Coordinates of C-alpha atoms and ligand atoms in Angstrom, one line a residue:
X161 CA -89.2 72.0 31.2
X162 CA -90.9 75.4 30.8
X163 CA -94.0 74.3 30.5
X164 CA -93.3 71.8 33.2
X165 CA -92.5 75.2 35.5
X166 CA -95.5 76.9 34.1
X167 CA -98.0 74.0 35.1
X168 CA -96.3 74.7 38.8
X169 CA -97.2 77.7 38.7
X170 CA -100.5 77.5 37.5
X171 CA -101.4 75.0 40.2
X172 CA -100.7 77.7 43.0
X173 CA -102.3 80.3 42.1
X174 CA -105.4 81.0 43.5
X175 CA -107.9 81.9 41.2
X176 CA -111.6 83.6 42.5
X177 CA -114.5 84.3 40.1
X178 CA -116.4 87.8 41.0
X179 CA -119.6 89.1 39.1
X180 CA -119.8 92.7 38.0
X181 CA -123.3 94.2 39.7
X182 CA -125.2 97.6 39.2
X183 CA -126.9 99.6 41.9
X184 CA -130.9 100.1 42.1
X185 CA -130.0 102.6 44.7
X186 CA -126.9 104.6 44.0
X187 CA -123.1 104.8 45.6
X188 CA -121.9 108.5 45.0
X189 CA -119.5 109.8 47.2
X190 CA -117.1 109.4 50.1
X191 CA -116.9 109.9 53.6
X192 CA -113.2 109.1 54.1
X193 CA -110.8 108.6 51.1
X194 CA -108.3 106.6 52.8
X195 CA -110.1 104.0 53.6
X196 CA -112.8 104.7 50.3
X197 CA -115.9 104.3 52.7
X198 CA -118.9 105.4 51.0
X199 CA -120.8 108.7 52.2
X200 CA -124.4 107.3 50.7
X201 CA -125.5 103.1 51.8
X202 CA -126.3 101.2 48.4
X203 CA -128.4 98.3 47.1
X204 CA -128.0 96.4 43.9
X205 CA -128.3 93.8 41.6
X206 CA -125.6 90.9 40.7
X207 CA -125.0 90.2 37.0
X208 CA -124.5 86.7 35.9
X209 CA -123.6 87.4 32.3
X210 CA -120.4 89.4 33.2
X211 CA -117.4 88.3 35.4
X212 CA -113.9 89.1 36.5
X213 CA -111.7 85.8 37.0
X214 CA -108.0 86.4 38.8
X215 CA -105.3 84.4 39.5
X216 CA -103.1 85.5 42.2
X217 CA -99.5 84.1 43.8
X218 CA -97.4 85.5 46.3
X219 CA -93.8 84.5 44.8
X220 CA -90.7 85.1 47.2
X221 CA -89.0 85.6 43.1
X222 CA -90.4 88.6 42.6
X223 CA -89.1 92.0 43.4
X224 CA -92.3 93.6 42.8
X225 CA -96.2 93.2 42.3
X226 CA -97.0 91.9 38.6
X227 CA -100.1 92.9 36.7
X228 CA -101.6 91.0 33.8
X229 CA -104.6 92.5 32.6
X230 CA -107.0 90.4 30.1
X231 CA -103.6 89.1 28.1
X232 CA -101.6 92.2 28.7
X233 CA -98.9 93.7 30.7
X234 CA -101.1 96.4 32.5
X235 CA -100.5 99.9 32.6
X236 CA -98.2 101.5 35.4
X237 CA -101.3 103.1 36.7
X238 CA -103.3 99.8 37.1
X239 CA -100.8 98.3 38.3
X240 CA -100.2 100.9 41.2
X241 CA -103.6 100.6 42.4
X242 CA -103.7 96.8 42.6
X243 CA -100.2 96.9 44.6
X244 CA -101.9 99.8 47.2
X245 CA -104.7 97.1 47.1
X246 CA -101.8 94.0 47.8
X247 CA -100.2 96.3 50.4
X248 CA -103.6 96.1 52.4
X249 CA -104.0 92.4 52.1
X250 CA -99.9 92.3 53.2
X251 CA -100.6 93.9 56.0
X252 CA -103.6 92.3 57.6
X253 CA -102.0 89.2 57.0
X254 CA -98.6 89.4 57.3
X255 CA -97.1 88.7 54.2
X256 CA -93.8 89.8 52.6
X257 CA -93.8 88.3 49.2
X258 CA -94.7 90.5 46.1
X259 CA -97.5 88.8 43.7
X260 CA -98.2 88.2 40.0
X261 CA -102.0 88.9 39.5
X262 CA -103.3 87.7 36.4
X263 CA -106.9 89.1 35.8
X264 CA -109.5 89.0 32.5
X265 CA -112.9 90.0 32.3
X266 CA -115.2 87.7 30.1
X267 CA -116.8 90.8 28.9
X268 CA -114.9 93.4 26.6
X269 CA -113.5 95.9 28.1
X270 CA -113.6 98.7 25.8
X271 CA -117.5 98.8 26.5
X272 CA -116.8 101.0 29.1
X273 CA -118.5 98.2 31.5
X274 CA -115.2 97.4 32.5
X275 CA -116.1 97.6 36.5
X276 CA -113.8 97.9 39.4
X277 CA -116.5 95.9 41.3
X278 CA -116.1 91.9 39.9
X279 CA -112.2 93.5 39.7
X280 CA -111.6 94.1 43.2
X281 CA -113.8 91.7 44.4
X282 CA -112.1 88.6 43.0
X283 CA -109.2 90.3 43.4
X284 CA -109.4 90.6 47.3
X285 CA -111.0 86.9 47.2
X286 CA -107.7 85.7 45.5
X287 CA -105.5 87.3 47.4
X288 CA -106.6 87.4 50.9
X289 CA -106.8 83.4 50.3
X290 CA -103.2 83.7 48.5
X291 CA -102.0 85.0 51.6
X292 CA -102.9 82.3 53.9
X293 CA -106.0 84.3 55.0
X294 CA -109.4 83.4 55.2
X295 CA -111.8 86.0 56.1
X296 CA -115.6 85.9 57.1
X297 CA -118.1 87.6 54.2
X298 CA -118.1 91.0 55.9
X299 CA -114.7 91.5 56.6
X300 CA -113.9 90.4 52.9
X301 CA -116.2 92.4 52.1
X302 CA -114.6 95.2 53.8
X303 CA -111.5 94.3 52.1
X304 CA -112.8 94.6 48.6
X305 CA -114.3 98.0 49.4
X306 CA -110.7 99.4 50.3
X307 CA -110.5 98.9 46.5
X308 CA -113.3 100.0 45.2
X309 CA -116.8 100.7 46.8
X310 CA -118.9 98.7 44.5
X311 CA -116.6 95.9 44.7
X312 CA -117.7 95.5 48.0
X313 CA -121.2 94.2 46.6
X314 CA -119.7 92.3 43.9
X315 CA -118.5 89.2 46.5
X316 CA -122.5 88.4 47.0
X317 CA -124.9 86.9 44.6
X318 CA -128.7 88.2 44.2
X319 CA -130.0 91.4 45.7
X320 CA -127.1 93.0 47.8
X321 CA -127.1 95.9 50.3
X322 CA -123.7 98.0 50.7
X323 CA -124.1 99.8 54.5
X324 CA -121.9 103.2 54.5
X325 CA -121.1 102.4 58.0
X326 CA -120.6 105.1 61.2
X327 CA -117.4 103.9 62.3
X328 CA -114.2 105.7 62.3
X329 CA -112.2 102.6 61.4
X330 CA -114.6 102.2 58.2
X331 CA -114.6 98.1 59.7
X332 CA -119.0 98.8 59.5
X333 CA -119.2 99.6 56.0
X334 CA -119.8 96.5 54.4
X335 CA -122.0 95.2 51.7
X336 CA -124.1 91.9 53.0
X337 CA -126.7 89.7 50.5
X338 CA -130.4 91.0 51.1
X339 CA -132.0 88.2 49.0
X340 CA -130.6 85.5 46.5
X341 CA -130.5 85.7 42.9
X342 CA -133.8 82.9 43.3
X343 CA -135.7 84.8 45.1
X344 CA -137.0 87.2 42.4
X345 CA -135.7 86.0 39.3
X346 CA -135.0 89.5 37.0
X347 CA -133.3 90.2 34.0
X348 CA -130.6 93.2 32.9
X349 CA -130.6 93.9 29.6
X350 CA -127.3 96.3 28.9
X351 CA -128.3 98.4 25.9
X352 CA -124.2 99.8 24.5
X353 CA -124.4 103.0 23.4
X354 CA -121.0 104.1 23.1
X355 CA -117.7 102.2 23.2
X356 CA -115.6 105.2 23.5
X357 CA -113.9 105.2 27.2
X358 CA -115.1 107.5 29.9
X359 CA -113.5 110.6 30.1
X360 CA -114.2 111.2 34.2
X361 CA -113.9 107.9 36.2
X362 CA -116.1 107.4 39.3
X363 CA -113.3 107.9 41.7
X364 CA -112.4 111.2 40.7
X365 CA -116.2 111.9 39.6
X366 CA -117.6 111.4 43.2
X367 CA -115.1 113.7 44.4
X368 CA -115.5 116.7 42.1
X369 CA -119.4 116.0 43.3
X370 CA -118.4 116.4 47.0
X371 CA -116.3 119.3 46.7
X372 CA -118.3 121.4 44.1
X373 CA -122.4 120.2 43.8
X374 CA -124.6 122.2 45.9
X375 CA -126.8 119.3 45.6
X376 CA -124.3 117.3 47.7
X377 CA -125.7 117.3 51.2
X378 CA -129.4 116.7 50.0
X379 CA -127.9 113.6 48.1
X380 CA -126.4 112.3 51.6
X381 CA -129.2 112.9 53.9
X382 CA -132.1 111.5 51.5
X383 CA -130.3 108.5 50.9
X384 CA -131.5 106.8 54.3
X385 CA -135.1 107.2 52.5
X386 CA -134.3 105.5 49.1
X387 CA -132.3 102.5 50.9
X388 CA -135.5 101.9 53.3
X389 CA -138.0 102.3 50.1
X390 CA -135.8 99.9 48.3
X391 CA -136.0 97.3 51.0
X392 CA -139.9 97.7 51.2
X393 CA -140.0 97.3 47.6
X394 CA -138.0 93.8 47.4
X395 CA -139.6 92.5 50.4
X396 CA -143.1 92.5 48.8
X397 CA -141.2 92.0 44.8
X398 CA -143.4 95.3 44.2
X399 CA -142.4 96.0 40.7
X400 CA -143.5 99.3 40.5
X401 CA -142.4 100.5 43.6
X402 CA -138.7 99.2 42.5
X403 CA -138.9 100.7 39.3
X404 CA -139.7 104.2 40.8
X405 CA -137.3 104.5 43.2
X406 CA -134.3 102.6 41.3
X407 CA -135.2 105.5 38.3
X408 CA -135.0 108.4 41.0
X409 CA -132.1 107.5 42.9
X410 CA -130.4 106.6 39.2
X411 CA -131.7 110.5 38.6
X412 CA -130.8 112.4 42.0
X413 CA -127.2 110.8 41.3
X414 CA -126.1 112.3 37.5
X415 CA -128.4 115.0 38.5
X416 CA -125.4 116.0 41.4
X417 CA -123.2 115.0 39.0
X418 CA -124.3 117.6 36.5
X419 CA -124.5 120.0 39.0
X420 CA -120.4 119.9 39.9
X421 CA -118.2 122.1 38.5
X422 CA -117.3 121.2 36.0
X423 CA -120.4 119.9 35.0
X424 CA -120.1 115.7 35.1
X425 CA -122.4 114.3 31.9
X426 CA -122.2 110.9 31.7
X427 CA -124.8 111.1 29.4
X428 CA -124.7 110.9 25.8
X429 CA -128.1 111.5 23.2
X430 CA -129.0 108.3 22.5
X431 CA -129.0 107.4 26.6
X432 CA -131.5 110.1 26.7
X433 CA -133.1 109.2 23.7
X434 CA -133.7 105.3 25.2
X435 CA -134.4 106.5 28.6
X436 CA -137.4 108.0 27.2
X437 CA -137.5 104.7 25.3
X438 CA -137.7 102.6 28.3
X439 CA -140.1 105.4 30.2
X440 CA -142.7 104.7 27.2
X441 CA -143.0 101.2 27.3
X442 CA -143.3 100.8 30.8
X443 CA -146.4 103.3 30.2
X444 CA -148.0 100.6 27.7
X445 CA -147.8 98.3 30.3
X446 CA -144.1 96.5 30.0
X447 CA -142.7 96.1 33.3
X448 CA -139.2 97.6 32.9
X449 CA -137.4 100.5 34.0
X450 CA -134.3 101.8 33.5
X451 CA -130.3 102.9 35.5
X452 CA -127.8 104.6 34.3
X453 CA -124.1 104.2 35.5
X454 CA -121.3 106.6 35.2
X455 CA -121.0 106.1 31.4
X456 CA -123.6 106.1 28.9
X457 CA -125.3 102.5 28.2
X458 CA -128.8 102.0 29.6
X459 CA -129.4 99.1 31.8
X460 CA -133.0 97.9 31.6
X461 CA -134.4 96.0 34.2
X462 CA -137.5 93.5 33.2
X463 CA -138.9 90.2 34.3
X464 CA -137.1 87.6 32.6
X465 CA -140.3 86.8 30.4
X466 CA -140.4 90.5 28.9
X467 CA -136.5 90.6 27.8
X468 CA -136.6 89.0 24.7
X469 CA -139.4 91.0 23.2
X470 CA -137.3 93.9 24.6
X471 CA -134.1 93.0 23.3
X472 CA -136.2 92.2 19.9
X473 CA -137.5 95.8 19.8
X474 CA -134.3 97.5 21.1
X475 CA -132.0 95.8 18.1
X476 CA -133.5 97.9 15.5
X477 CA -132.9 100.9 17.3
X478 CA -130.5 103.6 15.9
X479 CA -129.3 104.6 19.5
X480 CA -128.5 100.9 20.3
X481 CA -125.0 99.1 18.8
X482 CA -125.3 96.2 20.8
X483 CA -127.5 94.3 24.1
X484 CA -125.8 91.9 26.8
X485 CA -128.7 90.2 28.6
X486 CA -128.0 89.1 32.2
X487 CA -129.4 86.8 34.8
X488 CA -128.8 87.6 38.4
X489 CA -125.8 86.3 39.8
X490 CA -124.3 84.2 42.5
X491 CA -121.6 84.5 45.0
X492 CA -118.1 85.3 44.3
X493 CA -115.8 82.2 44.6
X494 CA -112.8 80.7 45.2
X495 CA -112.2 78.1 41.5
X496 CA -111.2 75.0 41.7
X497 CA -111.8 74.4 44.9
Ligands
DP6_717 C1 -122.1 105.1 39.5 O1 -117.2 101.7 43.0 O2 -116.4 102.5 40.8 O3 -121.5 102.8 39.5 O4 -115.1 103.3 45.2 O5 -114.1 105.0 43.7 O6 -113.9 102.6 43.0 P1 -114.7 103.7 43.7 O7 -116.1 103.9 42.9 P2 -117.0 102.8 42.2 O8 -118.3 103.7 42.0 C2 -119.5 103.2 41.4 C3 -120.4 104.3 41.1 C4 -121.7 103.9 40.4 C5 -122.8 103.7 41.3 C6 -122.8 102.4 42.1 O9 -122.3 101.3 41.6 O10 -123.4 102.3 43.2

């Protein structure tokens, strides 16, 4: 009879897949909290190899929202900021009910690569269609960034670019696909460093960096530059070009970062020891080139004929404990349907 219940159940929720994705050009800071717009545009890549998949029902049962994260109840915290994220989607659409979510990444977790972007991505996917919405790309997209900015990217495939928007309302800052996943096949290899868990998140990270890095303001108004150079680079799959200005803006961000008070290092030795790495290959004539995310793994981007010979070199390194190679991804979607 149980089971019977649970296959009920299982048939009604709405389940979304979202891919995790890492910029080229960097998100670091905000122009309104509220409404988490971003103070900086973005562009970035989606990740095949690594994906959120959540289950979400609106039960008239339940006194309150219901976490499940990867198995497990989920902390109070967690489970706070998806209900702040539910109370969004219950008032745009009119919905009363409380949900269960249940939500695993296929990646683990403790890698620190654990991303609030395929999170809130299939997240607002599941439960915008849950609740008997169904949204156009850019206002789901809109949706997803009210939980967290890069998730806002994660709901297209390819090469994406996040706009920070002008208006007031936040309803023009929206991520929209630049170019397929087809269009210029890449690679990502992930080299882990560490597994230990961050100690400054990128919420509160971006915000220390706002309030206390001189560097702040040059950050914001060179960011129009880097998103333009970006564009020019993809539209002519100029290699170089990509590498250079993906390694920059990667550098301008943790070097703001740095500069807060208290300093923000993300960094650990062996990132700086592979950065170098990466740097010194690409100068015997490897195409590659490296980003660096608020934590310390190295992503290395390559054409996908160059990443097993990288991956090959990098596993007998001392500053490497494991590699995740990735494809570019597709769209976020609803499964199963
Ligand atoms: C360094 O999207 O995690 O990965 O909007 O506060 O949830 P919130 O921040 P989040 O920040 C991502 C920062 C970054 C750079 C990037 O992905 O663009």
């Amino acid at each position: 009879m149980l089971q019977d219940n649970n296959d009920i159940m299982e048939k009604m929720m709405i389940k979304a897949r979202a891919h995790s994705n890492i910029a080229l050009v960097k998100y670091w800071g905000k122009k309104n909290i509220a409404l988490n717009t971003p103070a900086v545009g973005s562009i970035s890549l989606c990740l095949e190899a690594l994906y959120t998949e959540t289950g979400v029902l609106f039960d008239p049962e339940l006194e309150r929202d219901e976490l499940v994260l990867n198995g497990r109840p989920a902390t109070e915290k967690e489970r706070n900021r998806v209900s702040a994220f539910l109370d969004i989607i219950r008032r745009e659409s009119g919905m009363k009910q409380a949900a269960r979510v249940e939500s695993a990444n296929n990646f683990p977790t403790a890698a620190g690569l654990a991303s609030s972007a395929s999170a809130f991505a299939a997240l607002a996917l599941a439960a915008s269609r849950a609740a008997g919405m169904n949204p156009d790309g850019q206002s789901l997209s809109v949706l997803a960034r009210m939980g967290s900015g890069s998730a806002a990217r994660s709901l297209f495939g390819g090469f994406v670019e996040m706009h920070r928007g002008e208006r007031e309302d936040g309803r023009d800052a929206f991520a929209e696909p630049l170019y397929s996943a087809d269009y210029w096949p890449l690679h990502v290899i992930i080299a882990i460093t560490s597994e230990a868990s961050k100690k400054t998140g990128s919420t509160d990270g971006m915000e220390l960096s706002r309030r206390t890095s001189p560097y702040y303001k040059a950050w914001v108004d060179s960011s129009e530059e880097d998103l333009a150079a970006m564009r020019g680079a993809l539209a002519g799959r100029d290699f170089q070009k990509m590498a250079e200005i993906s390694e920059y803006s990667c550098l301008k961000m943790h070097a703001l970062a740095m500069a807060s008070n208290p300093g923000l290092i993300y960094w650990n030795a062996d990132t700086l020891e592979l950065l170098h790495w990466v740097r010194a290959l690409r100068e015997k004539g490897t195409p590659a080139f490296f980003t660096i995310d608020a934590g310390p793994q190295l992503k290395i981007i390559c054409p996908p004929e160059h990443s097993a010979a990288i991956v090959e070199k990098l596993s007998g390194h001392p500053a490497v404990k494991r590699t995740i190679v990735s494809a570019l991804g597709p769209d976020a979607r609803i499964l199963g349907a």
